[in-house]
CSV table of C-alpha atoms in Angstrom, one decimal:
chain,number,residue,atom,x,y,z
H,1,MET,CA,22.4,-31.7,43.5
H,2,ARG,CA,23.3,-28.5,45.4
H,3,ARG,CA,20.9,-25.6,45.5
H,4,ARG,CA,23.3,-23.4,43.6
H,5,ASP,CA,23.4,-25.9,40.7
H,6,LEU,CA,19.6,-26.1,40.7
H,7,VAL,CA,19.4,-22.3,40.4
H,8,LEU,CA,21.9,-22.3,37.5
H,9,LEU,CA,20.0,-25.0,35.7
H,10,ALA,CA,16.7,-23.1,36.1
H,11,ALA,CA,18.3,-19.9,34.9
H,12,GLY,CA,19.7,-21.8,31.9
H,13,ALA,CA,16.3,-23.2,31.0
H,14,ILE,CA,14.7,-19.8,31.3
H,15,ALA,CA,17.4,-18.3,29.1
H,16,ALA,CA,16.8,-20.9,26.4
H,17,SER,CA,13.1,-20.4,26.3
H,18,PRO,CA,11.5,-18.6,23.4
H,19,ALA,CA,10.1,-15.9,25.6
H,20,ALA,CA,13.5,-15.2,27.2
H,21,TRP,CA,15.1,-15.2,23.8
H,22,ALA,CA,12.7,-12.6,22.5
H,23,GLN,CA,13.1,-10.4,25.6
H,24,GLY,CA,16.9,-10.7,25.2
H,25,ARG,CA,16.7,-9.6,21.6
H,26,GLY,CA,14.3,-6.8,22.4
H,27,SER,CA,11.7,-7.7,19.8
H,28,PRO,CA,10.0,-10.7,18.2
H,29,PHE,CA,11.8,-12.5,15.4
H,30,ARG,CA,10.4,-11.0,12.1
H,31,VAL,CA,9.8,-13.5,9.4
H,32,ALA,CA,9.3,-12.0,5.9
H,33,VAL,CA,7.0,-14.2,3.9
H,34,LEU,CA,7.4,-13.7,0.1
H,35,GLY,CA,4.2,-15.1,-1.4
H,36,SER,CA,3.9,-15.9,-5.1
H,37,VAL,CA,0.1,-15.9,-5.6
H,38,ALA,CA,-2.7,-13.7,-4.3
H,39,ALA,CA,-3.1,-13.3,-0.5
H,40,THR,CA,-6.6,-14.7,-0.7
H,41,ASN,CA,-5.6,-17.8,-2.7
H,42,PRO,CA,-5.9,-21.0,-0.7
H,43,VAL,CA,-2.2,-21.7,-1.5
H,44,SER,CA,-1.2,-18.5,0.3
H,45,LEU,CA,-3.7,-18.9,3.2
H,46,ASN,CA,-2.6,-22.5,3.8
H,47,GLU,CA,1.1,-21.6,3.7
H,48,LEU,CA,0.7,-18.8,6.3
H,49,ALA,CA,-1.4,-21.0,8.5
H,50,TRP,CA,1.0,-23.9,8.3
H,51,LEU,CA,4.0,-21.7,9.0
H,52,ARG,CA,2.2,-20.3,12.0
H,53,GLU,CA,1.4,-23.8,13.3
H,54,GLY,CA,5.0,-24.9,12.9
H,55,LEU,CA,6.3,-21.9,14.9
H,56,GLU,CA,3.8,-22.5,17.6
H,57,THR,CA,4.8,-26.1,17.7
H,58,GLU,CA,8.4,-24.9,18.3
H,59,GLY,CA,7.1,-23.2,21.4
H,60,TRP,CA,6.9,-19.7,20.0
H,61,ALA,CA,3.9,-17.3,20.5
H,62,GLU,CA,2.9,-14.9,17.7
H,63,GLY,CA,3.5,-11.3,18.8
H,64,ARG,CA,5.8,-12.3,21.6
H,65,ASP,CA,8.4,-14.4,19.9
H,66,PHE,CA,7.7,-14.0,16.2
H,67,LEU,CA,5.9,-11.8,13.6
H,68,LEU,CA,4.9,-12.9,10.1
H,69,ASP,CA,5.2,-10.1,7.6
H,70,ALA,CA,3.8,-11.3,4.3
H,71,ALA,CA,3.8,-9.7,0.8
H,72,TYR,CA,2.3,-11.3,-2.3
H,73,ALA,CA,3.2,-11.1,-6.0
H,74,ASP,CA,-0.3,-12.2,-7.2
H,75,GLY,CA,1.3,-14.5,-9.8
H,76,ASP,CA,3.5,-11.8,-11.3
H,77,TYR,CA,7.1,-12.8,-10.5
H,78,GLY,CA,8.3,-9.4,-11.8
H,79,ARG,CA,7.0,-7.9,-8.6
H,80,PHE,CA,9.4,-9.8,-6.4
H,81,PRO,CA,12.2,-7.2,-6.3
H,82,ALA,CA,9.9,-4.4,-5.2
H,83,LEU,CA,8.2,-6.6,-2.6
H,84,LEU,CA,11.5,-7.6,-1.2
H,85,GLY,CA,12.6,-4.0,-1.0
H,86,GLU,CA,9.6,-3.4,1.3
H,87,LEU,CA,10.1,-6.5,3.3
H,88,LEU,CA,13.9,-6.0,3.8
H,89,GLY,CA,13.2,-2.4,4.8
H,90,ARG,CA,11.5,-3.7,7.9
H,91,ARG,CA,14.7,-5.7,8.8
H,92,PRO,CA,13.5,-9.3,9.0
H,93,GLY,CA,15.4,-12.0,10.7
H,94,ALA,CA,14.7,-14.4,7.8
H,95,ILE,CA,12.8,-14.6,4.6
H,96,THR,CA,10.6,-17.6,3.6
H,97,VAL,CA,10.1,-18.4,-0.1
H,98,GLY,CA,7.8,-20.8,-1.9
H,99,THR,CA,9.2,-20.6,-5.5
H,100,ILE,CA,12.6,-20.7,-7.1
H,101,ALA,CA,12.0,-17.3,-8.7
H,102,GLY,CA,11.2,-15.9,-5.3
H,103,ALA,CA,14.4,-17.4,-3.8
H,104,LYS,CA,16.6,-16.1,-6.6
H,105,ALA,CA,15.0,-12.6,-6.2
H,106,ALA,CA,15.7,-12.8,-2.4
H,107,GLN,CA,19.3,-13.8,-3.1
H,108,ALA,CA,19.7,-10.9,-5.4
H,109,ALA,CA,18.3,-8.6,-2.8
H,110,SER,CA,20.4,-9.8,0.1
H,111,ARG,CA,23.3,-12.2,0.6
H,112,THR,CA,23.2,-11.8,4.4
H,113,VAL,CA,19.5,-12.3,5.5
H,114,PRO,CA,18.8,-16.0,5.8
H,115,ILE,CA,16.4,-17.4,3.2
H,116,VAL,CA,14.3,-20.5,4.1
H,117,MET,CA,12.8,-22.6,1.3
H,118,LEU,CA,9.3,-23.9,1.9
H,119,GLY,CA,9.8,-26.9,-0.4
H,120,LEU,CA,11.5,-25.9,-3.7
H,121,ASN,CA,12.3,-28.1,-6.7
H,122,ASP,CA,15.9,-29.0,-7.3
H,123,PRO,CA,17.7,-26.2,-5.5
H,124,VAL,CA,21.1,-27.6,-6.5
H,125,ARG,CA,20.6,-27.6,-10.2
H,126,THR,CA,18.9,-24.2,-10.1
H,127,GLY,CA,22.0,-22.8,-8.3
H,128,LEU,CA,20.3,-21.8,-5.0
H,129,VAL,CA,22.6,-24.0,-2.9
H,130,ALA,CA,25.9,-25.7,-3.4
H,131,SER,CA,24.7,-29.0,-2.2
H,132,LEU,CA,21.9,-30.4,0.1
H,133,ALA,CA,24.4,-31.3,2.8
H,134,SER,CA,26.3,-28.1,2.7
H,135,PRO,CA,24.2,-25.3,1.2
H,136,GLY,CA,26.7,-22.5,1.5
H,137,GLY,CA,25.4,-18.9,1.0
H,138,ASN,CA,22.3,-17.8,2.8
H,139,VAL,CA,19.7,-20.3,1.5
H,140,THR,CA,18.6,-23.4,3.3
H,141,GLY,CA,15.3,-25.1,4.3
H,142,LEU,CA,13.2,-27.7,2.4
H,143,ALA,CA,13.5,-29.1,-1.1
H,144,THR,CA,11.2,-31.5,-2.9
H,145,GLN,CA,11.8,-34.7,-4.8
H,146,ASN,CA,9.4,-33.6,-7.6
H,147,GLU,CA,12.0,-34.3,-10.3
H,148,ASP,CA,11.8,-38.0,-9.5
H,149,LEU,CA,8.1,-38.0,-8.8
H,150,GLN,CA,7.2,-36.9,-12.3
H,151,LEU,CA,8.2,-40.2,-13.9
H,152,LYS,CA,6.5,-42.1,-11.1
H,153,LEU,CA,3.4,-40.1,-11.7
H,154,PHE,CA,3.6,-40.7,-15.4
H,155,GLY,CA,3.8,-44.4,-14.8
H,156,LEU,CA,0.7,-44.3,-12.5
H,157,MET,CA,-1.1,-42.3,-15.3
H,158,GLN,CA,-0.4,-45.1,-17.8
H,159,GLU,CA,-1.6,-47.7,-15.4
H,160,ALA,CA,-4.8,-45.8,-14.4
H,161,LEU,CA,-5.6,-44.7,-18.0
H,162,PRO,CA,-4.3,-47.4,-20.3
H,163,ARG,CA,-6.3,-46.1,-23.2
H,164,ALA,CA,-4.9,-42.6,-23.0
H,165,ARG,CA,-2.9,-41.6,-26.2
H,166,THR,CA,-2.7,-37.8,-26.0
H,167,VAL,CA,-1.4,-35.8,-23.0
H,168,ALA,CA,-1.5,-32.0,-22.4
H,169,ALA,CA,1.4,-31.2,-20.0
H,170,ILE,CA,0.9,-27.8,-18.3
H,171,LEU,CA,4.0,-26.0,-17.1
H,172,ASN,CA,5.1,-22.6,-15.8
H,173,PRO,CA,8.1,-21.5,-18.0
H,174,GLU,CA,9.0,-19.0,-15.4
H,175,ASN,CA,9.9,-21.9,-13.0
H,176,PRO,CA,13.5,-22.9,-13.8
H,177,SER,CA,12.7,-26.5,-12.8
H,178,ASN,CA,9.7,-27.0,-15.1
H,179,PRO,CA,11.5,-27.3,-18.5
H,180,SER,CA,13.7,-30.1,-17.3
H,181,MET,CA,10.8,-31.9,-15.8
H,182,LEU,CA,8.9,-31.5,-19.0
H,183,SER,CA,11.8,-33.0,-21.0
H,184,ALA,CA,11.8,-36.1,-18.7
H,185,VAL,CA,8.0,-36.5,-19.1
H,186,ALA,CA,8.2,-36.0,-22.9
H,187,ARG,CA,10.9,-38.7,-23.2
H,188,ALA,CA,8.7,-41.1,-21.2
H,189,ALA,CA,5.7,-40.2,-23.4
H,190,ALA,CA,7.8,-40.9,-26.6
H,191,ALA,CA,9.0,-44.2,-25.2
H,192,ALA,CA,5.4,-45.2,-24.5
H,193,GLY,CA,4.2,-44.1,-27.9
H,194,LEU,CA,2.1,-41.3,-26.5
H,195,SER,CA,1.6,-37.8,-28.0
H,196,LEU,CA,2.5,-35.0,-25.6
H,197,ASP,CA,1.7,-31.3,-26.1
H,198,ALA,CA,3.3,-28.7,-23.8
H,199,VAL,CA,1.1,-25.8,-22.7
H,200,ALA,CA,2.7,-22.9,-20.9
H,201,ILE,CA,1.0,-20.8,-18.3
H,202,PRO,CA,3.5,-18.1,-17.2
H,203,SER,CA,1.0,-16.1,-15.3
H,204,PRO,CA,-2.7,-16.2,-14.2
H,205,ALA,CA,-3.5,-13.8,-17.0
H,206,ALA,CA,-2.4,-16.4,-19.5
H,207,ALA,CA,-4.5,-19.2,-18.0
H,208,ASP,CA,-7.7,-18.7,-20.0
H,209,GLY,CA,-6.0,-18.6,-23.4
H,210,ALA,CA,-3.9,-21.7,-22.5
H,211,LEU,CA,-6.9,-23.6,-21.3
H,212,ARG,CA,-8.8,-22.8,-24.5
H,213,ALA,CA,-5.8,-24.1,-26.5
H,214,ILE,CA,-6.0,-27.3,-24.6
H,215,ALA,CA,-9.7,-27.6,-25.2
H,216,ASP,CA,-9.2,-27.3,-28.9
H,217,LYS,CA,-6.8,-30.3,-28.9
H,218,ARG,CA,-9.1,-32.5,-26.8
H,219,PRO,CA,-6.3,-34.4,-24.9
H,220,ASP,CA,-7.0,-37.7,-23.2
H,221,VAL,CA,-5.4,-36.4,-20.0
H,222,VAL,CA,-4.1,-33.2,-18.5
H,223,PHE,CA,-0.8,-33.5,-16.6
H,224,VAL,CA,0.1,-30.6,-14.4
H,225,LEU,CA,3.8,-30.0,-13.5
H,226,PRO,CA,4.6,-28.9,-9.9
H,227,ASP,CA,4.7,-25.1,-9.5
H,228,VAL,CA,3.2,-22.9,-6.8
H,229,ALA,CA,1.6,-20.5,-9.3
H,230,LEU,CA,0.0,-23.4,-11.1
H,231,ALA,CA,-1.2,-24.7,-7.7
H,232,GLY,CA,-3.0,-21.4,-7.4
H,233,LEU,CA,-4.8,-22.2,-10.7
H,234,LEU,CA,-5.7,-25.8,-10.0
H,235,GLY,CA,-9.5,-25.1,-9.6
H,236,ARG,CA,-9.6,-23.4,-13.0
H,237,ILE,CA,-7.5,-26.1,-14.6
H,238,VAL,CA,-9.6,-29.0,-13.2
H,239,GLN,CA,-12.8,-27.2,-14.2
H,240,ALA,CA,-11.7,-26.7,-17.8
H,241,ALA,CA,-10.3,-30.2,-18.1
H,242,THR,CA,-13.5,-31.8,-16.8
H,243,ALA,CA,-15.5,-29.7,-19.2
H,244,MET,CA,-13.6,-31.2,-22.1
H,245,GLY,CA,-13.9,-34.7,-20.6
H,246,ALA,CA,-10.3,-35.1,-19.6
H,247,PRO,CA,-9.0,-36.3,-16.2
H,248,THR,CA,-6.4,-34.1,-14.4
H,249,ILE,CA,-3.4,-35.5,-12.6
H,250,GLY,CA,-0.4,-34.0,-10.7
H,251,THR,CA,1.7,-34.0,-7.6
H,252,PHE,CA,-0.7,-31.7,-5.7
H,253,LEU,CA,-2.4,-33.8,-3.1
H,254,GLU,CA,-5.4,-31.5,-3.0
H,255,LEU,CA,-6.1,-32.2,-6.7
H,256,PRO,CA,-8.5,-35.1,-6.2
H,257,GLU,CA,-10.6,-33.2,-3.7
H,258,MET,CA,-10.9,-30.5,-6.3
H,259,GLY,CA,-12.2,-32.9,-9.0
H,260,GLY,CA,-8.9,-34.2,-10.4
H,261,LEU,CA,-8.4,-37.9,-10.9
H,262,LEU,CA,-5.1,-38.7,-9.3
H,263,ALA,CA,-2.3,-37.2,-7.3
H,264,TYR,CA,1.0,-38.6,-6.1
H,265,GLY,CA,3.2,-36.4,-3.9
H,266,PHE,CA,4.2,-35.3,-0.4
H,267,MET,CA,2.3,-33.5,2.3
H,268,ARG,CA,3.1,-29.8,1.7
H,269,ARG,CA,1.7,-29.0,5.1
H,270,ASP,CA,4.3,-31.1,6.8
H,271,THR,CA,7.1,-29.4,4.7
H,272,VAL,CA,6.0,-25.9,5.5
H,273,ARG,CA,5.6,-26.7,9.2
H,274,ARG,CA,9.1,-28.2,9.2
H,275,ALA,CA,10.5,-24.9,8.0
H,276,ALA,CA,9.7,-23.5,11.4
H,277,SER,CA,12.6,-25.5,12.9
H,278,PHE,CA,15.0,-23.8,10.5
H,279,LEU,CA,13.6,-20.4,11.6
H,280,ARG,CA,14.1,-21.2,15.2
H,281,ARG,CA,17.6,-22.4,14.7
H,282,LEU,CA,18.5,-19.3,12.7
H,283,ALA,CA,17.0,-17.1,15.5
H,284,GLU,CA,19.2,-18.9,18.0
H,285,GLY,CA,22.3,-18.1,16.0
H,286,ALA,CA,22.7,-20.9,13.5
H,287,VAL,CA,24.1,-20.0,10.1
H,288,ALA,CA,22.1,-20.8,6.9
H,289,ALA,CA,25.2,-22.1,5.1
H,290,ASP,CA,25.7,-24.8,7.7
H,291,LEU,CA,22.1,-26.1,7.9
H,292,PRO,CA,21.6,-29.1,5.6
H,293,VAL,CA,18.6,-28.9,3.2
H,294,GLU,CA,15.9,-31.5,4.0
H,295,GLN,CA,13.6,-33.4,1.6
H,296,PRO,CA,10.3,-35.2,2.2
H,297,THR,CA,10.5,-38.9,2.8
H,298,ALA,CA,6.8,-39.8,2.9
H,299,PHE,CA,4.6,-39.7,-0.2
H,300,ARG,CA,0.9,-40.4,-0.8
H,301,LEU,CA,-1.2,-41.6,-3.7
H,302,ILE,CA,-4.7,-40.3,-3.7
H,303,VAL,CA,-7.3,-41.4,-6.3
H,304,SER,CA,-10.8,-40.0,-6.9
H,305,VAL,CA,-13.3,-42.7,-7.9
H,306,ARG,CA,-15.9,-39.9,-7.9
H,307,ALA,CA,-14.0,-38.0,-10.6
H,308,ALA,CA,-13.5,-41.2,-12.6
H,309,ALA,CA,-17.2,-42.0,-12.5
H,310,GLY,CA,-18.0,-38.4,-13.7
H,311,LEU,CA,-15.8,-38.9,-16.7
H,312,GLY,CA,-17.0,-42.4,-17.5
H,313,LEU,CA,-13.7,-44.0,-16.5
H,314,ALA,CA,-12.9,-47.0,-14.3
H,315,ILE,CA,-9.7,-47.0,-12.1
H,316,PRO,CA,-8.0,-50.4,-12.3
H,317,PRO,CA,-8.0,-52.4,-9.1
H,318,SER,CA,-4.2,-52.5,-9.1
H,319,VAL,CA,-4.1,-48.7,-8.7
H,320,LEU,CA,-6.8,-48.5,-6.1
H,321,ALA,CA,-5.1,-51.2,-4.0
H,322,ARG,CA,-2.0,-49.0,-3.7
H,323,ALA,CA,-3.8,-45.8,-3.0
H,324,ASP,CA,-3.4,-44.2,0.5
H,325,GLU,CA,-6.7,-42.5,0.1
H,326,VAL,CA,-9.7,-43.2,-2.3
H,327,ILE,CA,-12.3,-40.4,-2.7
H,328,GLU,CA,-15.7,-42.0,-3.3
């Protein structure tokens, strides 16, 4: 290879590097992070840390190549428009969202700034994208498969707790995907001859009253539907359920470590980290409408024998044998 070609190749490599891109743009790529729960909540802290990890894995350095500009709704989704006004006023290159409500608010605020989902339920049915393969509009990123996981989780619940007859299903009615998931779980419960009570927690302020209502009914199991705001309340939910002698299950993989009985779902850390690749491509000139939405393909079953023992329960060997992790 001639010397001139080597020089051109080296120049091309430099131009493609994150540092060179940032210098060419004149400033780091600003990522507006629209958080749904409090800034100090583990859900928010983890989300920000995982996003940072993902961007650094892409070869970017914070401060040089990217800036994370976060604003938090503290569980009050009505605050999204005002928070977005502040974030958009600082001219971000993209917005990340962790809830459907946040994504819809971001769409209403801007149809041009790219919006990257950090793992949202059913973005096609909720109208965020036209299809997973061709999103259209300005929304792309990561979806979940939580719609299908609910029935799988319900089946695992029946196998792990064969004597359970009453179920309290907690949902966030502000999450557009939760009512349809609840309907699917209710149909499964009816087919199995189980009694299901739906308990709505639309905001953190409503949690105490809802948990007291559950305690009054003394269900055999507490089933938590997937929602970021509910994820922020998991500690309180598990504590209340344990106090009434009921096991807690859900798709949140951190649930068994917090005292819950069983969880079946995907690694949210991997999903949030993967969102960094979307941000990099958008920064390099890709169009959100043309970036296919991705879904997780790996799922884990985690069971807590410790929680079961504390509740006087025994997990069947058939469930333990399939578990990816057992907490003793």
